[in-house]
mmCIF file of C-alpha atoms in Angstrom:
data_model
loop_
_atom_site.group_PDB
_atom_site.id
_atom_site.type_symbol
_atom_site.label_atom_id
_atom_site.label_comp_id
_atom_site.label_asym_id
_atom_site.label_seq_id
_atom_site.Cartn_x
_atom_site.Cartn_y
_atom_site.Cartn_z
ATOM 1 C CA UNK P 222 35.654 -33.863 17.161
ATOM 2 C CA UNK P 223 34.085 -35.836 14.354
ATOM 3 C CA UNK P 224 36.105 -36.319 11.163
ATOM 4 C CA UNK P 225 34.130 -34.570 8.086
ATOM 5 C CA UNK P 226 32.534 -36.577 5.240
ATOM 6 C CA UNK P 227 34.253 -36.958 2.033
ATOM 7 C CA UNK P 228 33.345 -34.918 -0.435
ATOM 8 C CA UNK P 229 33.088 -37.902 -2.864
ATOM 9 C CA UNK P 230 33.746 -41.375 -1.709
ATOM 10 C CA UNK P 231 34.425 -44.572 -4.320
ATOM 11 C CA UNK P 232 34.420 -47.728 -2.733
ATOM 12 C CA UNK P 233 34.811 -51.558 -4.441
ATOM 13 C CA UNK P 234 34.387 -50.022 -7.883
ATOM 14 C CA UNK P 235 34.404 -52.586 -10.902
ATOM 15 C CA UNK P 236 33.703 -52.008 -14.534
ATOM 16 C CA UNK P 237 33.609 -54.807 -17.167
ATOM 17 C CA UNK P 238 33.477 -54.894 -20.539
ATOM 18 C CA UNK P 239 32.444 -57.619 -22.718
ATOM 19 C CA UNK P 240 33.356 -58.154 -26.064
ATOM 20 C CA UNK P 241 33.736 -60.630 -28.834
ATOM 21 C CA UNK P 242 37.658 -61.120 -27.485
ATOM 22 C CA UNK P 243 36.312 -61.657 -23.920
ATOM 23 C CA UNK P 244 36.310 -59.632 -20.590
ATOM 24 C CA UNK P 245 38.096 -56.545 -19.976
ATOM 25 C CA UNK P 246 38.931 -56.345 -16.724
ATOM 26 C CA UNK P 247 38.908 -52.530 -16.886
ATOM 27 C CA UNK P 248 38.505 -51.143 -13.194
ATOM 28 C CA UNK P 249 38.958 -54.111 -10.153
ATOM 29 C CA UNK P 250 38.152 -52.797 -6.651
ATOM 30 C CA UNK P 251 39.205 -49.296 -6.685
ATOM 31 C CA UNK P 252 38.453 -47.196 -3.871
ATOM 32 C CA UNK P 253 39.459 -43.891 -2.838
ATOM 33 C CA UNK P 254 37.835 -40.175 -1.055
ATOM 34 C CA UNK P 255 38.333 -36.445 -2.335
ATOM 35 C CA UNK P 256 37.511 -34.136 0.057
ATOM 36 C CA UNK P 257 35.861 -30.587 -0.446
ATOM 37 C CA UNK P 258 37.897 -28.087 -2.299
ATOM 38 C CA UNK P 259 41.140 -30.811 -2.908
ATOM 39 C CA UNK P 260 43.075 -31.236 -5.922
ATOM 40 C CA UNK P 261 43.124 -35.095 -6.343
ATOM 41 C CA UNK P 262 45.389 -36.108 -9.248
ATOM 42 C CA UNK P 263 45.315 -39.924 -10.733
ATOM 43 C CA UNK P 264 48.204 -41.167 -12.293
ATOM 44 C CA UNK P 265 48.834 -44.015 -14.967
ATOM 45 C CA UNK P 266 49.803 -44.679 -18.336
ATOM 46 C CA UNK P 267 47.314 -45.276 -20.743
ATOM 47 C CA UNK P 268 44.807 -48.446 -20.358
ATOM 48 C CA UNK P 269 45.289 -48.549 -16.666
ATOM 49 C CA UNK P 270 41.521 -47.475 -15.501
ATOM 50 C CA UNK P 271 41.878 -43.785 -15.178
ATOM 51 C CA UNK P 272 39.193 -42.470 -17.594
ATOM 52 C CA UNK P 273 37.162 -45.712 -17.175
ATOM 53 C CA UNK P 274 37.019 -45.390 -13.624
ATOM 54 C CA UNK P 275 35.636 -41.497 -13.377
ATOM 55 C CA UNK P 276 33.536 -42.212 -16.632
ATOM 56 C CA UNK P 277 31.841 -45.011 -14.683
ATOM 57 C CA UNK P 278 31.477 -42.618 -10.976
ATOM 58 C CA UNK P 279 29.781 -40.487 -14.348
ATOM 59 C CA UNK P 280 27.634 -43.475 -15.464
ATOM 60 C CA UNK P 281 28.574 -42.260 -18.842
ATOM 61 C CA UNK P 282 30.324 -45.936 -20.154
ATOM 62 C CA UNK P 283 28.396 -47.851 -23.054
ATOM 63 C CA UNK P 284 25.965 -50.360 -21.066
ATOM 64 C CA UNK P 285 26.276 -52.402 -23.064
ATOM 65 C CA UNK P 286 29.224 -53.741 -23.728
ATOM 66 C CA UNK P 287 30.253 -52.034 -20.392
ATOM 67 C CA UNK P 288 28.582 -53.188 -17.460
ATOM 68 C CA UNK P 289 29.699 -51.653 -13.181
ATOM 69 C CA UNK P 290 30.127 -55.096 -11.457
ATOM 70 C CA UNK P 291 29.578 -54.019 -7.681
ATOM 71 C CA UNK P 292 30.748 -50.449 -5.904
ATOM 72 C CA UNK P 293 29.584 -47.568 -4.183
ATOM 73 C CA UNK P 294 29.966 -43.791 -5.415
ATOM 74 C CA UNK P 295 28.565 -41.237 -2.625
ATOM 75 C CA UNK P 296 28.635 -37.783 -3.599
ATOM 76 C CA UNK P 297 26.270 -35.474 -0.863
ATOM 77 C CA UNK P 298 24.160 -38.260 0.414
ATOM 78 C CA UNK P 299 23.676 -40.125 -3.006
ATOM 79 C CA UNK P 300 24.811 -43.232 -4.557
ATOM 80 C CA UNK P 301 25.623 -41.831 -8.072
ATOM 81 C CA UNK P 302 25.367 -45.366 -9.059
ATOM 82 C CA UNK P 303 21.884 -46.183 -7.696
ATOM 83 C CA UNK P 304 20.490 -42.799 -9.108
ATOM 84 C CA UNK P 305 18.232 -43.234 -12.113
ATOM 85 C CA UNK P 306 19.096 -41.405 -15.513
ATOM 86 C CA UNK P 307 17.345 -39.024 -14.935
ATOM 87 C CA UNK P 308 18.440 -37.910 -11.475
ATOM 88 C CA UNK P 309 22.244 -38.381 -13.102
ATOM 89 C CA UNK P 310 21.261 -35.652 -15.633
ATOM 90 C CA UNK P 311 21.112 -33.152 -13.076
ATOM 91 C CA UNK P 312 24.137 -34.373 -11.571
ATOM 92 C CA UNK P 313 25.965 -34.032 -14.183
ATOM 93 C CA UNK P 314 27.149 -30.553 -15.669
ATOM 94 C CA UNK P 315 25.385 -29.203 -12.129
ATOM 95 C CA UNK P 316 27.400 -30.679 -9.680
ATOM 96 C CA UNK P 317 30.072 -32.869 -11.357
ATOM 97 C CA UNK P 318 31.340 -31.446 -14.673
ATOM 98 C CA UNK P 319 33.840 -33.442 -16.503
ATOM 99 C CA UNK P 320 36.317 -31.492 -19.313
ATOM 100 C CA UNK P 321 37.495 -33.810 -21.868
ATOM 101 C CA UNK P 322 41.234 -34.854 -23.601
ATOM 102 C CA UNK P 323 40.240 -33.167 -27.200
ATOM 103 C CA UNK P 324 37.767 -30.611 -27.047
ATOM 104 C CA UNK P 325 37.711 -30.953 -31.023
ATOM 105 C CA UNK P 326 35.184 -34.001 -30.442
ATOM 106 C CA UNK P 327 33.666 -32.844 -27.376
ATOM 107 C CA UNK P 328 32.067 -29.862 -28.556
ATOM 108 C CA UNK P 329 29.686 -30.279 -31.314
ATOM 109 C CA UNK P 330 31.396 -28.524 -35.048
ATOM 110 C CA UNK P 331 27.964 -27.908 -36.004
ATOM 111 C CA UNK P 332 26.789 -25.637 -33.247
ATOM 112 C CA UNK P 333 28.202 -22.040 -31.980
ATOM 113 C CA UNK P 334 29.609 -22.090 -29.134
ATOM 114 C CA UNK P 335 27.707 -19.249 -27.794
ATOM 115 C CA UNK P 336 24.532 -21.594 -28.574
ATOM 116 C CA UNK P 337 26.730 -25.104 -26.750
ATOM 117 C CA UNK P 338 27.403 -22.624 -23.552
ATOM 118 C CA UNK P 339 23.567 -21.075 -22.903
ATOM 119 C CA UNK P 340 22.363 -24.590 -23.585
ATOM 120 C CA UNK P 341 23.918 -25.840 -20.507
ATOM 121 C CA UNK P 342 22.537 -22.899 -19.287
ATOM 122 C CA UNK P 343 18.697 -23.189 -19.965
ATOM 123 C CA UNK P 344 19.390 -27.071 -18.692
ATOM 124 C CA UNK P 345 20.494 -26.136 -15.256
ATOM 125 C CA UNK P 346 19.585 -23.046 -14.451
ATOM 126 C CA UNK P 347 16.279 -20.505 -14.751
ATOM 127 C CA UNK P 348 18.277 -17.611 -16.955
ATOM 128 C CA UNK P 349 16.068 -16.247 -20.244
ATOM 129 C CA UNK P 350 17.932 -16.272 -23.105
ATOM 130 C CA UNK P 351 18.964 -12.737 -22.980
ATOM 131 C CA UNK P 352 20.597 -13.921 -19.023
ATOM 132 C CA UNK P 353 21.936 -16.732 -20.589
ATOM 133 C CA UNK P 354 23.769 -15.077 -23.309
ATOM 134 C CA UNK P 355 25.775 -12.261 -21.082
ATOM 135 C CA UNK P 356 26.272 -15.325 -18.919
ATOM 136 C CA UNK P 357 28.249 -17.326 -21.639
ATOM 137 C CA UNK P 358 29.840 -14.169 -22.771
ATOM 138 C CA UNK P 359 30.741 -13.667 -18.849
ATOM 139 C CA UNK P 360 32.175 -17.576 -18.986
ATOM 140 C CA UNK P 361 34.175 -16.951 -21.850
ATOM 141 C CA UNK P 362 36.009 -13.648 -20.594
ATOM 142 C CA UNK P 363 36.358 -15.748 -17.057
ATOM 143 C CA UNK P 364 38.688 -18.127 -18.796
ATOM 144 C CA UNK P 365 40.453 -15.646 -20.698
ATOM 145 C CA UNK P 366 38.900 -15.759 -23.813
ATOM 146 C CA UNK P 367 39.201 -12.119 -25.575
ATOM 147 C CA UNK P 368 36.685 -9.904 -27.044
ATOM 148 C CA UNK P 369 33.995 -12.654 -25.812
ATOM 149 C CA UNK P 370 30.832 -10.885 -26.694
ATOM 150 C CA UNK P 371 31.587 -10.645 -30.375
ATOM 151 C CA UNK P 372 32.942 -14.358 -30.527
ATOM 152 C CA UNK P 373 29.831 -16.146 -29.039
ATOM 153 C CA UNK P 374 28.605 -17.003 -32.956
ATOM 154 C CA UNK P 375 32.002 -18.567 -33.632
ATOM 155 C CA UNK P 376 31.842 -22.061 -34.339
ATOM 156 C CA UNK P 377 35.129 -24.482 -32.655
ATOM 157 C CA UNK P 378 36.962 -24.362 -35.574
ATOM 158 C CA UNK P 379 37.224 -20.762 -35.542
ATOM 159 C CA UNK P 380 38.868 -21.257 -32.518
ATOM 160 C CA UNK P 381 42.575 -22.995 -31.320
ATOM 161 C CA UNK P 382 43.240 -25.645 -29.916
ATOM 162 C CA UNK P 383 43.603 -23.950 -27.018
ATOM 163 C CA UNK P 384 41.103 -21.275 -27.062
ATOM 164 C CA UNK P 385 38.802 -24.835 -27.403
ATOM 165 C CA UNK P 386 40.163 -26.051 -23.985
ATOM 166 C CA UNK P 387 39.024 -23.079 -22.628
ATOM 167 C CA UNK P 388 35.454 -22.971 -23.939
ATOM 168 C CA UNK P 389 35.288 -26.513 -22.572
ATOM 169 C CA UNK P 390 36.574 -25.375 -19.126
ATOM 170 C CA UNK P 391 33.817 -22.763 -19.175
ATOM 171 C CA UNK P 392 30.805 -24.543 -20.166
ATOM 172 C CA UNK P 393 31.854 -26.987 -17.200
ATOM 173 C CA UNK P 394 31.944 -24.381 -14.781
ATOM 174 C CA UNK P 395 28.563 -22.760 -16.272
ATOM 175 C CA UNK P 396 26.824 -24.331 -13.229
ATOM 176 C CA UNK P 397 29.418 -23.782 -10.427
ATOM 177 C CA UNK P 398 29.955 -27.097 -9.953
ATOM 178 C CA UNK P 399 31.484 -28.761 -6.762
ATOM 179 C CA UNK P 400 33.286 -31.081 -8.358
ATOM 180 C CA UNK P 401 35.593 -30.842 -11.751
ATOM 181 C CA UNK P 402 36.867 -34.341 -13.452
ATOM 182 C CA UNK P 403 39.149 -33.063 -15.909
ATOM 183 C CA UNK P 404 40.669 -36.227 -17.995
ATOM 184 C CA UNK P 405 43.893 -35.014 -19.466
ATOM 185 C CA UNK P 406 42.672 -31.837 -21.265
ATOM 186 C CA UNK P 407 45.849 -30.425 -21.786
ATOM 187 C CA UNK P 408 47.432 -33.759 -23.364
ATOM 188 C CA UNK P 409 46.767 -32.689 -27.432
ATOM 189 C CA UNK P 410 48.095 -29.133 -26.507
ATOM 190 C CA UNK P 411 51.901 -27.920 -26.541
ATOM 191 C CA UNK P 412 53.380 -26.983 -23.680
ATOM 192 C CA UNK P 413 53.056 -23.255 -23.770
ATOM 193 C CA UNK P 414 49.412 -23.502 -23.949
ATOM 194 C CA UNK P 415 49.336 -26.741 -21.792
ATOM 195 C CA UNK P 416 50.934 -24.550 -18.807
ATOM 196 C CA UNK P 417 48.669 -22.023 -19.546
ATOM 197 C CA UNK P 418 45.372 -24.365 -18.805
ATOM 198 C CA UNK P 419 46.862 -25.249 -15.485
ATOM 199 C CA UNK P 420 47.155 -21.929 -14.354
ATOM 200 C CA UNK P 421 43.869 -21.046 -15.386
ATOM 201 C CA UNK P 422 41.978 -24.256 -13.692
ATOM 202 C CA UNK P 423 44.147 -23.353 -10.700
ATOM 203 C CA UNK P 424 43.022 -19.768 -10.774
ATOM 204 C CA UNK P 425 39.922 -20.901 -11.098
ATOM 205 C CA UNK P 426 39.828 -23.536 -8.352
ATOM 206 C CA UNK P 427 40.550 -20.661 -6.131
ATOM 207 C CA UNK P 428 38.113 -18.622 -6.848
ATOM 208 C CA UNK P 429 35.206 -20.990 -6.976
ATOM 209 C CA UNK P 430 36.835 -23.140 -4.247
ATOM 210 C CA UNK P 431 35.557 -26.942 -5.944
ATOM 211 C CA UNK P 432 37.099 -30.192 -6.294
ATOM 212 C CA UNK P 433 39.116 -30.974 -8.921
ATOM 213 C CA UNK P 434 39.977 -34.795 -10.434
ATOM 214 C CA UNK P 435 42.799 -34.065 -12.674
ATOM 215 C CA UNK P 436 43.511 -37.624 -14.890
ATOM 216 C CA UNK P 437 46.830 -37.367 -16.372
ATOM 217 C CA UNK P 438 50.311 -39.546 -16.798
ATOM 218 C CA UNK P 439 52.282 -36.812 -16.362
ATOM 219 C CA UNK P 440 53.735 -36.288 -13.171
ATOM 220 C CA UNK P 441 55.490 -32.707 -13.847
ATOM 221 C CA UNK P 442 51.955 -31.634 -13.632
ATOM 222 C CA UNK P 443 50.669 -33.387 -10.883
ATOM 223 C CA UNK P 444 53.427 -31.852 -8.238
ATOM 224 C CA UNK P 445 52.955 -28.149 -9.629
ATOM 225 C CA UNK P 446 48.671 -28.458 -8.472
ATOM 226 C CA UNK P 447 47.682 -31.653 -6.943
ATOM 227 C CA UNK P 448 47.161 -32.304 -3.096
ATOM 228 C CA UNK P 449 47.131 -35.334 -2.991
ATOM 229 C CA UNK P 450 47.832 -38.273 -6.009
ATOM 230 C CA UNK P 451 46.149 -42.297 -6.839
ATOM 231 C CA UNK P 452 48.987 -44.188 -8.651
ATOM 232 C CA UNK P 453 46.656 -46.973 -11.094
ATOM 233 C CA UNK P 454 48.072 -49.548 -12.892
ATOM 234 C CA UNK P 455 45.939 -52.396 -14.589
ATOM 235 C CA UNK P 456 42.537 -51.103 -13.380
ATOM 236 C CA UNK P 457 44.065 -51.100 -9.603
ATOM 237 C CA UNK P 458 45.530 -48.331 -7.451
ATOM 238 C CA UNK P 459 48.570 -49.577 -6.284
ATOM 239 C CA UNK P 460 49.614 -46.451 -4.499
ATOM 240 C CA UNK P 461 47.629 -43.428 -2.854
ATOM 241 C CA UNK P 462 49.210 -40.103 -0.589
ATOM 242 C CA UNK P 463 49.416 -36.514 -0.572
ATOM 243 C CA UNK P 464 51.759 -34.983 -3.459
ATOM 244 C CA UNK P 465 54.731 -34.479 -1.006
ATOM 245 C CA UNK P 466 54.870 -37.807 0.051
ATOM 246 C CA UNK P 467 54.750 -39.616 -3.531
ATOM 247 C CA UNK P 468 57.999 -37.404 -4.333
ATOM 248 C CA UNK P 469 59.747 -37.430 -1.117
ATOM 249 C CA UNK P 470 59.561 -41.519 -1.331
ATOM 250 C CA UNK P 471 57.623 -43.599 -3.286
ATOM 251 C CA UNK P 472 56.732 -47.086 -1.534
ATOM 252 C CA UNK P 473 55.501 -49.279 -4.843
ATOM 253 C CA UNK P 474 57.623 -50.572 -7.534
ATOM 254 C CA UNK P 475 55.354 -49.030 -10.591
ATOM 255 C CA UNK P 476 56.180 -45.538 -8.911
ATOM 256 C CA UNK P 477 59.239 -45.551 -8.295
ATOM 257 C CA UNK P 478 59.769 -46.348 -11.934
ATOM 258 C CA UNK P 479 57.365 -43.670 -13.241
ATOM 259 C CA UNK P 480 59.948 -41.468 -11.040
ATOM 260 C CA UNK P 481 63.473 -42.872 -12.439
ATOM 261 C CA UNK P 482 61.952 -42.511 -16.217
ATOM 262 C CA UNK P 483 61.068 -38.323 -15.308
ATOM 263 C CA UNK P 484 63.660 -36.128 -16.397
ATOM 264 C CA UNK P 485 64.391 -34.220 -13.132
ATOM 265 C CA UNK P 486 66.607 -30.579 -13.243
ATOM 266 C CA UNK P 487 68.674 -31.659 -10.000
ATOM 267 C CA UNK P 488 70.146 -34.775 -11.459
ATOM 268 C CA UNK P 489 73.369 -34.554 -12.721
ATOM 269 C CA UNK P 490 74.114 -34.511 -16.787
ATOM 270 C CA UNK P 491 75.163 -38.391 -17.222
ATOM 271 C CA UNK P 492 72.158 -39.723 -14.937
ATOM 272 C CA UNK P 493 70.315 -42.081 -17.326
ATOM 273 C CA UNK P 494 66.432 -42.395 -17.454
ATOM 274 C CA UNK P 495 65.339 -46.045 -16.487
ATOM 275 C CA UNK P 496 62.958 -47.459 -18.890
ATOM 276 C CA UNK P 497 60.078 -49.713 -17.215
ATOM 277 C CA UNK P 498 61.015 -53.478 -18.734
ATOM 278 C CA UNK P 499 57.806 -55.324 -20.949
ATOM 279 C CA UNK P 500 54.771 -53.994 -20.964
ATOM 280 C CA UNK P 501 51.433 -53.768 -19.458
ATOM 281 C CA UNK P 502 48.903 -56.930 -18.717
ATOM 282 C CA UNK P 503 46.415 -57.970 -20.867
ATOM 283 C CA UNK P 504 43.204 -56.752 -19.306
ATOM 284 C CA UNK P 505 41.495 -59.898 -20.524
ATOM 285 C CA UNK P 506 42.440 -62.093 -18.494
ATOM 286 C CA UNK P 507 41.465 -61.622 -14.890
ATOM 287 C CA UNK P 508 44.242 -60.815 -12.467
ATOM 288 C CA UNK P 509 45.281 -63.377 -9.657
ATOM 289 C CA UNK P 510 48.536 -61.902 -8.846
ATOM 290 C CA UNK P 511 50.749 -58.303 -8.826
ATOM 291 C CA UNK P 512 49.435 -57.359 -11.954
ATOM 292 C CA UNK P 513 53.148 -54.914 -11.794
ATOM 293 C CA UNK P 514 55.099 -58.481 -11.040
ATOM 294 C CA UNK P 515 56.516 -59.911 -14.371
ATOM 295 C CA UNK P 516 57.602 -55.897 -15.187
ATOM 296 C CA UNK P 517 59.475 -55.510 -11.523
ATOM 297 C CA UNK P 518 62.582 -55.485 -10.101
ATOM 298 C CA UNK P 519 61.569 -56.206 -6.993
ATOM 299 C CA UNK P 520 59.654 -59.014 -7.461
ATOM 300 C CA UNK P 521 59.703 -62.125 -4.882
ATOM 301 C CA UNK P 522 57.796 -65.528 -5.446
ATOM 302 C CA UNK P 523 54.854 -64.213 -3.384
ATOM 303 C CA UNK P 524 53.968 -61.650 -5.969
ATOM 304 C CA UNK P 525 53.472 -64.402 -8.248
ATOM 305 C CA UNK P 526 51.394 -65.839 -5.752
ATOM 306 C CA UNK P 527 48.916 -63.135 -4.423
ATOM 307 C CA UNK P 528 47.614 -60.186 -5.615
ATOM 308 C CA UNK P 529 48.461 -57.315 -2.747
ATOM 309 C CA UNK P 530 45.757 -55.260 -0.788
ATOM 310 C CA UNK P 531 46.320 -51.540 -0.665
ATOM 311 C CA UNK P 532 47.434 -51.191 3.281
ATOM 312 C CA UNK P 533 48.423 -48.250 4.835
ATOM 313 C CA UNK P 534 52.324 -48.478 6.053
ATOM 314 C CA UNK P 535 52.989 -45.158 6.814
ATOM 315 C CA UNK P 536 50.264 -42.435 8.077
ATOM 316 C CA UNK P 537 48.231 -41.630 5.263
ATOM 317 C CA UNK P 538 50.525 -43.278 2.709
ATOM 318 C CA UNK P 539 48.941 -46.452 0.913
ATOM 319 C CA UNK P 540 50.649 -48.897 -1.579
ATOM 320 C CA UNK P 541 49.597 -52.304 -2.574
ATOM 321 C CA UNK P 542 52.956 -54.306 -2.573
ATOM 322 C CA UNK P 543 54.821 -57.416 -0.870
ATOM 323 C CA UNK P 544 58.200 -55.652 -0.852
ATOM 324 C CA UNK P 545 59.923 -52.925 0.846
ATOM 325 C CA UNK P 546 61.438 -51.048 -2.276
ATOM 326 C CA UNK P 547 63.478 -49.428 0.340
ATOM 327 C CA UNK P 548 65.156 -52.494 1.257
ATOM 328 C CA UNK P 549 64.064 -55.052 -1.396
ATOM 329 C CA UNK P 550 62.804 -57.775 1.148
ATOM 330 C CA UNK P 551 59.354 -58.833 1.838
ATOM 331 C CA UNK P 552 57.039 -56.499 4.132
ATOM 332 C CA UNK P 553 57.264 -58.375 7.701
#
């Protein structure tokens, strides 16, 4: 029996961006799969590649000073990185739709958002404006906006913060997309409303049945909806498995210390949250070694040494490091 095609598969992806300063190193050699109708969550703290790297799948960076360096990005057939403009403008909002941190400066403060939804509309699809209209009004009850009809000549600032998230959310899924990239949209929101966005995108995953990217740092979130999760750090994933795995026992350094600074209910009252030493590379300078190395407490002279490949060392379980965090030696 033949194994099925990914869904969307990244391989060897590198961004650059030059400026005045020099090189950013943004994105170096990620590669990774999300299969049809999977949660894929991607994990880092901020600067480590996450938005850069599904911007760039997007072809949506600045070119220039951004510039994709080598890579492959097959979505149904198609290079999304070989595609002309054109062709990505019916990729995008069609197929892919991507949902934003702060829908504030996503949508435009100038426009209704009745008139923002049934433009997507009239892009991708043959509705009159009369269609296109119920449509939006339809969107906007989907994702539990109340009393739609009569709120379609709103402008966003009529609206919370929020009810903005949720406009966003349904002008993304105007087109029934197969795949959603949603880059931290619940990060400028409190938590009440935050846990109400990720029960409506799962809600909604489930009834539409597509692929969702969720880009976040926070890990809470990523074991209450993900499948699987990518660990990045300094434009590399340095550790990739499905969501039971990561919790049950991480296998990279960076990880385990995301997990011993998360408060956690079963740990007992005087358990202390570890703070991760230093702090992140500068992305200017190209990396030759462990990018995680002069930050961990693991570290060995070899780390110094060599950069890691991402190997698999259990089944399905992938981490890019020299040591054994269970034991603290070198990988034999």
């Amino acid at each position: 029996m033949s194994t099925p095609q990914p869904f969307l598969s990244v391989r060897d992806l590198k961004t650059r961006f030059n400026t005045p300063e020099g090189t950013i190193y943004a994105v170096n050699g990620v590669s990774f799969d999300v299969a049809e109708g999977e949660t894929l969550a991607v994990v880092g703290e901020s600067g480590c590649g996450k938005s850069v790297t599904m911007m760039s799948i997007l072809r949506l960076i600045p070119i220039p000073p951004g510039e994709i360096t080598s890579g492959q990005a097959q979505f149904q057939g198609r290079d999304l990185l070989k595609l002309s403009e054109e062709q990505m403008e019916h990729v995008r909002g069609k197929e892919i739709a991507m949902v934003f941190q702060d829908p504030m400066t996503s949508l435009n403060p100038v426009l209704s958002v009745g008139r923002q939804l049934t433009e997507t509309l009239h892009t991708h699809t043959s509705l009159d404006a009369g269609q296109a209209r119920a449509r939006a009004a339809e969107l906007l009850t989907w994702v539990g906006i109340p009393e739609a009809e009569n709120r379609l000549g709103d402008f966003p600032h009529q609206f919370s913060g929020g009810m903005r998230q949720r406009v966003m959310i349904a002008m993304a899924l105007a087109c029934s997309p197969g795949l959603l990239i949603a880059d931290e949209p619940t990060t400028a929101l409190d938590v009440t409303i935050q846990a109400q966005i990720i029960e409506l995108v799962k809600r909604l995953k489930q009834e539409v049945g597509m692929a969702i990217i969720w880009i976040t740092h926070d890990l809470g979130v990523v074991a209450g909806m993900a499948d699987r999760v990518i660990v990045m750090y300094a434009g590399f994933i340095v550790e990739q498995t499905d969501v039971f795995s990561l919790f049950d026992g991480p296998l990279h350094p960076y990880t385990l210390a995301l997990m011993e600074a998360l408060p956690r209910a079963d740990r007992r009252r005087e358990h202390k949250l570890k703070s991760i030493r230093g702090a992140p590379p500068s992305l200017l300078v190209e990396p030759r070694h462990c990018p995680f190395a002069p930050r961990c407490e693991f570290v060995q002279e070899r780390c110094i040494r060599e950069n890691p490949p991402l190997l698999e060392l259990t089944p399905g379980h992938q981490a890019a490091c020299w040591v054994d965090v269970r034991t603290g030696g070198l990988r034999s």
